[in-house]
Coordinates of C-alpha atoms in Angstrom, one line a residue:
M10 CA 0.1 21.3 -47.8
T11 CA 3.8 20.0 -46.9
A12 CA 2.2 16.5 -46.3
M13 CA 0.5 16.2 -49.8
I14 CA 4.0 17.5 -51.7
R15 CA 5.6 14.9 -49.7
T16 CA 3.1 12.2 -50.9
I17 CA 3.6 13.3 -54.3
R18 CA 7.2 13.1 -54.1
T19 CA 7.1 9.4 -52.4
L20 CA 4.9 8.5 -55.4
L21 CA 7.2 9.7 -57.9
V22 CA 10.2 7.9 -56.3
A23 CA 8.2 4.7 -56.2
A24 CA 7.2 5.4 -59.8
L25 CA 11.2 5.9 -60.9
A26 CA 12.1 2.9 -59.3
T27 CA 9.2 0.6 -60.7
G28 CA 10.0 2.0 -64.3
A29 CA 13.8 1.5 -64.1
I30 CA 13.2 -2.1 -63.0
A31 CA 10.5 -2.7 -65.5
S32 CA 12.8 -1.1 -68.3
I33 CA 15.8 -3.6 -67.3
V34 CA 13.0 -6.5 -67.0
Q35 CA 11.8 -5.6 -70.7
T36 CA 15.3 -5.3 -72.2
Q37 CA 16.3 -8.8 -70.9
L38 CA 13.0 -10.4 -72.2
N39 CA 13.8 -8.9 -75.7
L40 CA 17.4 -10.0 -75.7
G41 CA 16.1 -13.3 -74.8
E42 CA 14.1 -13.5 -77.7
L43 CA 17.1 -12.2 -80.0
L44 CA 19.1 -14.9 -78.3
R45 CA 16.5 -17.4 -79.3
L46 CA 16.9 -16.5 -82.9
G47 CA 20.8 -16.8 -82.9
A48 CA 21.6 -13.5 -82.4
P49 CA 25.2 -12.6 -80.9
V50 CA 24.3 -11.1 -77.7
T51 CA 27.3 -10.8 -75.8
S52 CA 27.6 -9.7 -72.1
S53 CA 28.9 -6.0 -73.3
V54 CA 25.7 -6.0 -75.9
R55 CA 23.5 -6.6 -73.1
L56 CA 25.0 -4.1 -70.7
W57 CA 24.9 -1.5 -73.2
T58 CA 21.3 -1.9 -74.4
T59 CA 20.2 -2.2 -71.1
L60 CA 21.6 1.1 -70.1
E61 CA 20.5 2.7 -73.5
D62 CA 17.1 1.6 -72.9
L63 CA 17.2 2.6 -69.4
A64 CA 18.1 6.2 -70.9
R65 CA 15.4 6.6 -73.9
F66 CA 12.7 4.0 -72.7
G67 CA 13.2 4.5 -69.2
P68 CA 11.2 7.8 -68.6
V69 CA 8.6 6.6 -70.7
M70 CA 8.3 3.4 -68.3
F71 CA 8.3 6.2 -65.4
G72 CA 5.2 7.8 -67.0
I73 CA 3.2 4.4 -67.1
A74 CA 4.4 3.6 -63.9
A75 CA 3.3 7.1 -62.3
A76 CA -0.1 6.3 -63.7
A77 CA -0.4 2.9 -62.8
L78 CA 0.9 3.8 -59.0
L79 CA -1.3 6.8 -58.8
L80 CA -4.5 4.4 -59.2
A81 CA -2.8 1.5 -56.8
V82 CA -2.4 4.4 -54.0
L83 CA -5.7 5.5 -54.5
A84 CA -7.2 2.3 -54.1
G85 CA -5.0 1.2 -51.4
H86 CA -5.7 4.0 -49.3
W87 CA -9.5 3.4 -49.9
V88 CA -9.4 -0.5 -48.7
L89 CA -7.1 0.4 -45.7
R90 CA -10.3 2.4 -44.4
F91 CA -11.6 -0.9 -43.8
A92 CA -8.5 -3.0 -43.3
P93 CA -6.2 -3.4 -40.0
P94 CA -3.0 -1.2 -40.2
S95 CA -0.9 -4.4 -40.5
W96 CA -2.0 -4.9 -43.7
R97 CA -0.6 -1.5 -45.0
R98 CA 2.5 -2.8 -46.7
F99 CA 1.0 -5.9 -48.3
M100 CA -2.1 -3.8 -49.5
F101 CA 0.1 -1.1 -51.5
I102 CA 2.4 -4.0 -53.2
A103 CA -0.5 -5.8 -54.3
A104 CA -2.1 -2.7 -55.3
S105 CA 0.6 -1.7 -57.5
V106 CA 1.2 -5.1 -59.2
C107 CA -2.6 -5.1 -59.9
G108 CA -2.3 -1.3 -61.2
L109 CA 0.3 -2.4 -63.5
A110 CA -1.1 -5.1 -64.9
F111 CA -4.3 -3.2 -65.5
V112 CA -2.6 -0.5 -67.4
F113 CA -0.5 -2.9 -69.5
W114 CA -3.6 -4.7 -70.6
L115 CA -5.8 -1.3 -71.1
M116 CA -2.4 -0.4 -73.7
R117 CA -2.4 -3.8 -75.4
S118 CA -6.3 -3.4 -75.8
V119 CA -6.3 0.2 -77.3
I120 CA -3.1 0.4 -79.2
P121 CA -3.0 -1.6 -82.4
M122 CA 0.5 -2.3 -82.2
P123 CA 2.0 -4.1 -79.4
A124 CA 2.5 -1.2 -77.1
L125 CA 5.3 -2.8 -74.6
P126 CA 7.1 -5.4 -76.2
G127 CA 7.6 -6.9 -72.8
T128 CA 4.2 -7.6 -72.2
R129 CA 3.5 -9.4 -75.5
T130 CA 3.1 -12.6 -73.6
A131 CA 1.5 -14.0 -70.4
V132 CA 5.0 -14.4 -68.9
G133 CA 6.2 -11.2 -70.0
H134 CA 3.0 -9.4 -68.8
G135 CA 3.3 -10.8 -65.6
L136 CA 7.1 -10.3 -65.0
M137 CA 6.7 -6.7 -65.8
S138 CA 3.4 -6.4 -63.6
L139 CA 5.8 -8.0 -60.7
T140 CA 8.0 -4.6 -60.8
G141 CA 5.2 -3.2 -59.2
I142 CA 6.2 -4.7 -55.9
V143 CA 9.2 -2.6 -55.5
G144 CA 7.0 0.5 -56.4
G145 CA 4.3 -0.7 -53.8
W146 CA 7.0 -1.3 -51.1
L147 CA 8.9 2.0 -51.3
Y148 CA 5.4 3.9 -51.2
A149 CA 4.3 2.1 -47.9
R150 CA 7.8 2.5 -46.6
L151 CA 8.6 6.1 -47.2
T152 CA 4.9 7.1 -46.0
S153 CA 4.7 4.9 -42.9
S154 CA 3.7 6.7 -39.9
S155 CA 7.4 5.8 -38.5
K156 CA 9.0 8.4 -40.9
R157 CA 9.4 11.9 -39.7
S158 CA 6.6 14.4 -39.8
D159 CA 6.1 17.5 -41.9
S160 CA 9.0 20.3 -41.3
P161 CA 7.7 23.2 -39.5
G162 CA 7.7 26.5 -41.6
G163 CA 7.3 27.1 -45.3
G164 CA 11.1 25.8 -45.9
G165 CA 10.1 22.3 -45.8
R166 CA 7.5 23.2 -48.3
W167 CA 9.9 24.6 -50.6
R168 CA 12.4 21.9 -50.3
E169 CA 9.9 19.0 -50.8
A170 CA 8.4 21.2 -53.9
A171 CA 12.1 21.3 -55.1
V172 CA 12.5 17.8 -54.8
V173 CA 9.4 17.2 -57.0
A174 CA 10.5 19.2 -59.6
V175 CA 13.8 17.6 -60.0
L176 CA 12.0 14.1 -59.8
L177 CA 9.8 15.2 -62.9
A178 CA 12.2 17.4 -65.0
A179 CA 15.4 14.5 -64.6
P180 CA 13.1 11.9 -66.7
A181 CA 11.8 14.3 -69.2
M182 CA 15.2 15.9 -69.8
L183 CA 16.9 12.3 -70.3
F184 CA 14.3 11.4 -72.8
F185 CA 14.6 14.5 -75.0
A186 CA 18.2 13.9 -74.9
M187 CA 18.0 10.7 -75.9
A188 CA 14.9 10.6 -78.3
P189 CA 15.7 10.8 -82.3
G190 CA 16.1 13.7 -83.7
A191 CA 13.9 15.4 -86.5
P192 CA 14.5 14.0 -90.0
D193 CA 16.5 15.9 -92.6
K194 CA 14.2 17.4 -95.0
P195 CA 15.2 17.1 -98.7
A196 CA 14.7 19.6 -101.1
T197 CA 11.4 20.1 -102.8
V198 CA 11.1 19.4 -106.7
D199 CA 10.7 22.3 -108.4
R200 CA 6.8 23.2 -108.3
A201 CA 6.8 24.9 -111.6
S202 CA 8.2 21.3 -113.1
Y203 CA 4.6 19.7 -112.6
E204 CA 1.0 20.4 -112.0
V205 CA -1.6 18.6 -110.1
Q206 CA -4.9 17.6 -111.4
T207 CA -7.9 16.2 -108.9
V208 CA -9.4 13.2 -110.7
A209 CA -11.7 12.1 -107.9
T210 CA -12.7 13.2 -104.3
G211 CA -14.6 11.9 -101.5
L212 CA -12.6 8.6 -101.4
N213 CA -13.2 6.4 -98.4
R214 CA -9.6 5.3 -97.2
P215 CA -8.6 4.3 -100.7
W216 CA -5.7 1.9 -100.8
S217 CA -4.5 1.1 -104.3
V218 CA -4.7 2.0 -108.2
A219 CA -4.7 0.1 -110.9
F220 CA -5.1 1.2 -114.8
L221 CA -7.6 -0.3 -117.5
P222 CA -6.8 -0.5 -120.9
D223 CA -9.2 1.8 -121.8
G224 CA -8.2 4.4 -119.8
R225 CA -10.4 4.1 -116.8
V226 CA -8.6 3.6 -113.2
L227 CA -9.4 1.3 -110.8
V228 CA -9.5 2.0 -107.0
T229 CA -9.8 0.0 -103.6
E230 CA -11.3 1.4 -100.5
M231 CA -10.6 -0.6 -97.5
G232 CA -14.0 -0.9 -96.6
G233 CA -14.5 -3.1 -99.4
R234 CA -15.4 -1.1 -102.4
L235 CA -13.9 -1.5 -105.9
L236 CA -14.4 1.7 -107.7
V237 CA -14.1 2.4 -111.5
I238 CA -13.1 6.1 -112.5
D239 CA -13.7 7.3 -115.8
T240 CA -11.3 9.8 -117.6
N241 CA -13.9 12.6 -116.6
G242 CA -13.6 11.9 -112.8
A243 CA -17.0 10.0 -112.6
A244 CA -16.9 7.1 -110.1
S245 CA -18.9 3.9 -110.4
Q246 CA -19.1 0.8 -107.9
I247 CA -17.6 -2.7 -109.4
E248 CA -20.1 -5.5 -108.1
L249 CA -18.1 -7.8 -105.8
D250 CA -20.6 -10.6 -105.4
G251 CA -18.7 -13.9 -104.8
L252 CA -15.9 -12.4 -102.9
P253 CA -15.3 -14.2 -99.7
P254 CA -15.6 -12.0 -96.8
I255 CA -13.2 -9.2 -96.1
F256 CA -11.9 -8.5 -92.5
Q257 CA -12.3 -4.5 -92.0
Q258 CA -10.9 -2.6 -89.3
G259 CA -10.5 1.3 -89.5
G260 CA -7.4 2.1 -91.8
T261 CA -5.4 -1.1 -90.6
A262 CA -7.5 -3.8 -92.7
G263 CA -9.7 -4.2 -95.2
L264 CA -9.6 -4.7 -99.2
M265 CA -6.2 -3.4 -100.2
E266 CA -4.5 -4.2 -103.5
V267 CA -6.0 -4.5 -107.3
V268 CA -3.5 -5.9 -110.0
L269 CA -4.5 -6.5 -113.7
D270 CA -2.9 -9.8 -115.1
P271 CA -0.1 -9.3 -117.5
Q272 CA -2.5 -10.9 -120.2
F273 CA -5.8 -9.0 -118.9
E274 CA -6.6 -8.0 -122.3
R275 CA -6.7 -11.6 -123.1
N276 CA -8.0 -13.2 -119.9
G277 CA -9.8 -10.4 -117.8
W278 CA -8.3 -11.6 -114.9
L279 CA -7.3 -9.1 -112.0
Y280 CA -6.1 -9.8 -108.4
L281 CA -7.3 -8.2 -105.3
T282 CA -5.6 -8.4 -101.7
M283 CA -7.8 -8.6 -98.3
G284 CA -7.8 -9.1 -94.7
Y285 CA -9.5 -12.1 -93.7
G286 CA -10.3 -13.5 -90.4
E287 CA -11.1 -11.7 -87.2
A288 CA -9.2 -9.4 -84.8
A289 CA -7.9 -12.3 -82.9
A290 CA -6.9 -14.4 -85.7
N291 CA -6.3 -12.5 -89.1
G292 CA -4.3 -12.6 -92.3
T293 CA -4.1 -11.5 -96.2
R294 CA -5.5 -13.2 -98.5
L295 CA -5.3 -13.5 -102.6
V296 CA -8.3 -13.6 -104.8
R297 CA -8.2 -14.0 -108.3
A298 CA -11.5 -12.8 -110.4
T299 CA -12.7 -12.1 -113.9
L300 CA -13.8 -8.4 -114.4
K301 CA -16.8 -8.2 -116.7
S302 CA -17.8 -4.8 -117.1
D303 CA -19.4 -3.5 -113.9
R304 CA -18.9 -6.9 -112.0
I305 CA -16.5 -9.7 -111.2
E306 CA -16.9 -13.3 -111.9
E307 CA -15.1 -16.6 -111.5
V308 CA -13.7 -15.5 -108.0
R309 CA -11.0 -17.9 -106.7
V310 CA -9.3 -17.7 -103.5
L311 CA -5.7 -18.3 -104.5
F312 CA -3.6 -17.9 -101.2
S313 CA -4.4 -17.5 -97.5
S314 CA -1.5 -16.3 -95.3
T315 CA -0.6 -17.6 -91.7
L316 CA -3.2 -16.1 -89.3
K317 CA -1.7 -13.5 -86.7
P318 CA -3.3 -12.8 -83.2
R319 CA -3.4 -8.6 -83.8
T320 CA -4.2 -6.5 -86.8
G321 CA -1.9 -4.6 -88.7
N322 CA 1.1 -5.4 -90.5
N323 CA -0.7 -7.0 -93.6
G324 CA 1.5 -6.3 -96.4
G325 CA -0.8 -7.1 -99.1
R326 CA 1.0 -5.6 -102.1
I327 CA 1.5 -7.7 -105.4
A328 CA 4.2 -7.5 -108.2
F329 CA 4.4 -9.8 -111.3
L330 CA 8.1 -10.7 -112.2
G331 CA 9.4 -11.3 -116.0
D332 CA 8.3 -15.1 -115.9
E333 CA 4.7 -14.3 -115.0
T334 CA 5.0 -15.4 -111.3
L335 CA 3.7 -13.2 -108.7
V336 CA 5.3 -11.9 -105.5
L337 CA 3.0 -11.0 -102.6
S338 CA 4.0 -9.3 -99.4
L339 CA 3.1 -10.4 -96.2
G340 CA 3.4 -8.7 -92.7
D341 CA 4.9 -10.1 -89.6
G342 CA 3.2 -11.6 -86.5
S343 CA 2.6 -8.1 -85.4
E344 CA 2.4 -9.4 -81.5
R345 CA 4.8 -12.2 -82.5
R346 CA 7.1 -10.3 -84.7
E347 CA 9.7 -12.8 -84.3
E348 CA 7.6 -15.2 -86.7
A349 CA 9.4 -13.1 -89.5
Q350 CA 12.2 -14.9 -88.9
N351 CA 10.5 -18.4 -89.1
P352 CA 10.6 -20.0 -92.6
A353 CA 7.9 -22.7 -91.4
N354 CA 5.0 -20.2 -91.9
D355 CA 4.9 -17.1 -94.6
L356 CA 4.3 -14.4 -91.9
G357 CA 6.9 -11.4 -92.4
S358 CA 7.7 -12.8 -95.9
L359 CA 7.6 -12.3 -99.6
V360 CA 5.6 -15.4 -101.2
R361 CA 6.2 -16.2 -104.8
L362 CA 3.5 -17.7 -106.5
D363 CA 2.0 -18.9 -109.9
R364 CA -1.1 -17.3 -111.2
E365 CA -3.2 -20.7 -109.7
G366 CA -1.8 -19.8 -106.2
R367 CA 0.8 -22.7 -106.2
P368 CA 4.4 -21.8 -104.9
A369 CA 6.4 -21.2 -108.1
A370 CA 8.5 -24.6 -108.8
D371 CA 12.1 -22.9 -108.2
N372 CA 11.4 -20.9 -105.3
P373 CA 14.6 -21.1 -103.0
F374 CA 12.9 -23.0 -100.3
I375 CA 11.1 -25.8 -102.1
G376 CA 12.3 -29.0 -101.0
K377 CA 13.6 -27.9 -97.7
A378 CA 12.1 -29.5 -94.7
G379 CA 10.2 -27.6 -92.1
T380 CA 9.9 -24.5 -94.3
A381 CA 7.1 -23.1 -96.3
P382 CA 7.4 -23.5 -100.0
E383 CA 6.1 -20.3 -101.2
I384 CA 8.7 -18.1 -99.5
Y385 CA 10.6 -16.1 -101.8
S386 CA 12.4 -13.8 -98.8
L387 CA 12.0 -13.6 -95.1
G388 CA 12.7 -11.1 -92.3
H389 CA 10.2 -8.3 -93.4
R390 CA 8.3 -6.3 -91.1
N391 CA 5.3 -4.8 -93.4
V392 CA 6.0 -4.5 -97.2
Q393 CA 3.6 -2.0 -98.7
G394 CA 5.7 -1.0 -101.6
I395 CA 6.7 -3.5 -104.5
A396 CA 7.9 -3.0 -108.1
V397 CA 9.9 -4.5 -110.8
D398 CA 12.5 -2.4 -112.2
P399 CA 12.0 -2.3 -115.9
T400 CA 15.7 -1.8 -117.1
T401 CA 17.2 -4.8 -114.7
G402 CA 14.3 -6.9 -113.9
D403 CA 15.4 -6.4 -109.8
L404 CA 12.5 -6.6 -107.3
L405 CA 12.5 -3.8 -105.4
I406 CA 10.5 -3.3 -102.1
T407 CA 9.8 -0.5 -99.5
E408 CA 8.8 -1.7 -95.9
H409 CA 7.7 0.3 -92.8
G410 CA 9.8 -0.1 -90.0
A411 CA 8.8 0.7 -86.3
R412 CA 9.8 4.2 -85.2
G413 CA 12.4 4.4 -87.6
G414 CA 14.0 1.8 -89.7
D415 CA 11.9 2.2 -92.9
E416 CA 13.8 0.5 -95.8
I417 CA 14.0 0.1 -99.4
N418 CA 15.4 -3.5 -100.1
R419 CA 16.4 -5.0 -103.4
I420 CA 15.4 -8.6 -102.9
V421 CA 17.6 -11.5 -103.4
P422 CA 15.7 -15.1 -103.7
G423 CA 15.9 -16.9 -100.2
G424 CA 17.4 -13.3 -98.8
N425 CA 16.8 -12.8 -94.9
Y426 CA 16.1 -9.1 -94.7
G427 CA 16.7 -9.2 -90.6
W428 CA 13.5 -8.1 -89.0
P429 CA 13.2 -7.9 -86.0
V430 CA 17.1 -9.3 -85.6
V431 CA 18.4 -6.6 -87.7
T432 CA 17.2 -2.9 -87.9
A433 CA 17.8 0.5 -87.6
G434 CA 14.6 1.4 -85.7
I435 CA 13.3 1.3 -82.4
D436 CA 10.2 0.6 -80.7
Y437 CA 7.4 3.0 -80.6
P438 CA 7.7 3.3 -76.8
F439 CA 11.4 4.2 -77.5
A440 CA 12.9 0.7 -76.3
K441 CA 15.5 -0.7 -78.8
V442 CA 14.2 -3.6 -80.9
T443 CA 17.4 -4.8 -81.4
P444 CA 21.1 -3.6 -80.8
F445 CA 22.0 -5.0 -84.4
T446 CA 22.1 -2.7 -87.4
Q447 CA 24.2 -4.8 -89.6
L448 CA 25.0 -8.9 -89.1
P449 CA 26.8 -11.3 -91.5
G450 CA 24.0 -13.3 -93.0
Y451 CA 21.1 -10.6 -93.5
Q452 CA 20.8 -8.4 -96.3
D453 CA 21.7 -4.8 -95.9
A454 CA 19.2 -1.9 -97.0
V455 CA 19.6 -0.1 -100.3
L456 CA 18.0 2.8 -98.3
E457 CA 17.3 3.3 -94.7
W458 CA 15.0 6.4 -93.2
T459 CA 15.1 7.0 -89.5
P460 CA 13.1 8.8 -88.2
S461 CA 10.2 6.8 -90.1
I462 CA 8.4 8.4 -93.0
A463 CA 6.0 5.6 -93.5
P464 CA 6.4 4.5 -96.9
S465 CA 3.1 2.7 -98.1
G466 CA 4.1 2.1 -102.1
L467 CA 6.6 2.3 -104.6
A468 CA 6.6 2.9 -108.4
I469 CA 9.7 3.3 -110.4
Y470 CA 9.2 6.0 -113.4
D471 CA 9.7 5.0 -116.9
G472 CA 7.3 7.3 -118.8
P473 CA 7.7 9.9 -121.5
L474 CA 6.5 12.9 -119.4
F475 CA 9.3 13.5 -117.3
P476 CA 12.0 12.1 -119.3
Q477 CA 14.5 13.6 -116.4
W478 CA 13.2 11.3 -113.7
R479 CA 13.4 7.8 -115.6
G480 CA 14.6 5.2 -113.5
D481 CA 13.9 7.1 -110.2
L482 CA 12.0 5.7 -107.4
L483 CA 8.4 7.1 -106.4
V484 CA 7.3 6.4 -102.4
P485 CA 4.5 7.6 -101.0
A486 CA 4.7 8.6 -97.3
L487 CA 2.0 8.6 -94.7
K488 CA 4.0 10.3 -92.1
E489 CA 6.0 12.5 -94.1
R490 CA 2.7 13.6 -96.2
A491 CA 4.6 13.9 -99.4
V492 CA 5.8 11.7 -102.2
R493 CA 9.7 11.0 -102.1
R494 CA 11.5 11.0 -105.3
V495 CA 14.6 8.7 -105.2
V496 CA 16.8 9.8 -107.5
R497 CA 19.0 7.1 -109.0
N498 CA 22.2 7.2 -111.7
G499 CA 22.1 3.8 -112.8
Q500 CA 21.5 1.5 -109.6
Q501 CA 23.1 4.1 -107.5
I502 CA 21.1 6.6 -105.3
V503 CA 22.2 10.1 -105.5
D504 CA 19.7 12.4 -104.1
Q505 CA 16.1 12.5 -102.8
Q506 CA 13.4 15.4 -103.2
L507 CA 10.0 15.9 -102.1
L508 CA 7.1 16.0 -104.5
L509 CA 3.3 17.3 -103.2
S510 CA 4.7 18.1 -100.1
E511 CA 2.5 21.5 -100.5
L512 CA -0.4 19.3 -100.4
D513 CA 0.1 18.3 -96.9
E514 CA -1.6 15.2 -97.4
R515 CA -0.7 11.6 -96.1
M516 CA 0.1 9.7 -99.5
R517 CA -1.2 6.1 -99.9
D518 CA -0.3 4.8 -103.3
V519 CA 1.6 6.0 -106.7
K520 CA 1.4 4.6 -109.8
V521 CA 3.0 5.5 -113.4
A522 CA -0.1 5.5 -116.1
P523 CA 0.7 4.3 -119.6
D524 CA 1.0 7.8 -120.7
G525 CA 3.6 8.6 -118.3
S526 CA 1.4 10.6 -116.1
I527 CA 1.8 10.0 -112.2
Y528 CA -1.4 8.8 -110.1
V529 CA -1.3 9.4 -106.5
L530 CA -3.9 8.5 -103.8
T531 CA -3.9 10.3 -100.8
D532 CA -5.0 8.5 -97.5
G533 CA -8.1 8.9 -95.3
V534 CA -12.0 9.2 -95.0
D535 CA -12.0 11.9 -97.4
A536 CA -9.2 11.3 -99.8
K537 CA -8.5 12.1 -103.6
L538 CA -7.1 10.6 -106.4
L539 CA -4.7 12.8 -108.1
R540 CA -2.8 13.1 -111.4
V541 CA 0.6 14.4 -111.7
M542 CA 1.4 16.0 -115.2
P543 CA 4.6 18.6 -116.6
G544 CA 4.0 21.9 -115.7
V545 CA 3.4 24.3 -118.2
R546 CA 6.1 26.7 -118.6
R547 CA 4.9 30.3 -119.4
G548 CA 6.7 33.5 -120.6

């Protein structure tokens, strides 16, 4: 029993060393990318970022290394049954490197977002895997036959067990001490002030809502259906013959936005966004079509974004500006998030187009060599909410951060909104995306949420039914499972409240209907279309 506990202890020591070194390597890889983008990474910034990652990401990497080294140790012991003892050290080192490489590959294969930023490139994957040299060498050395044998009696066993407990508890305690705290929960909107009507049920991953002039509602489903829902809740399907192939993958890509042209009653045009391509090379496409009763005609592809190497972060929202040019949001490069800072392509940007899909003539990058002329702003991660303020004409967006760093931004033409050089968020495995939350030359967020609420839409209330809400922002949130009412006094944010939190549903989209009621789409494979109306006062 003592020998087994000692083996576990040795494995944990090797995993701790491997995890610490892998954390340091990943931090240097990440800071190297930021330096390439011009970020002011000084020696002191590098030191403190490395230490912070060691404290918060190091325990996560310890767990990954422990799993990889366990596989490596089992494989190494099996091979050594048939190999000479002189191969022992080499065998455990090789097995540890291969085990880490396999686990990193597996994580990249099954997790939609880049699981570990350090392994996004072949070079990074290789360097991170080579940290297994330390773990394999330590394991081989500490378990060599030259080390002292088990201590006699039960005292040695209890000492070894105590060491194992400390080796497990210390990283766990450090992780919980450094992990982001729980978000502050704002007050809820008075539930007597509104009532919720269920307009439709059984929707399969719905994404967007639009209102037809006759009062019916259009709803997209990511699987590739465009539904029209009557005032009595009856749903029928719009035939999408002529639509180009849609790249659809679960809840990360598919048919997304539907928006009517400002002159819809005259021209019948609607706009759709969708994924296109394949998993290893996919993007977002903008299509215009003419709606004719129960079908679309005259389908035309207006714009196809730069392809990215992984799914997720598609953007896909549309808004029309006052001059009737349209702005389309596009996600970053996912695996290559730094492309959001590259003006030569349109990843991680807002693009502004005329209604024929051409770059607007006065776009800020028009005529600049080496830049995409359609770009309106850049440095975005994944904008999934967009709306024009009817009072000021300002273009406002909401965008997903990673683990935190969700934002509301006011768009300045040509502005750089920072991702991934400037953000308050951290990576999903708790490593730093960047040490900078503000820098000269980058636009500051109007509002930021850390931890994340996962904002997936945006509407600005300007209807007659809730006069006290006029000018407020409505933000559906997937993770928070509510709609945030962001209360404004003019352009100043003065409060936040939760709407529909009692439903405990992921919220996908929100739109204000012409009559002033609020339509909300929940998210998922059995989702609903809800209508929020003023509450009936009794008594």
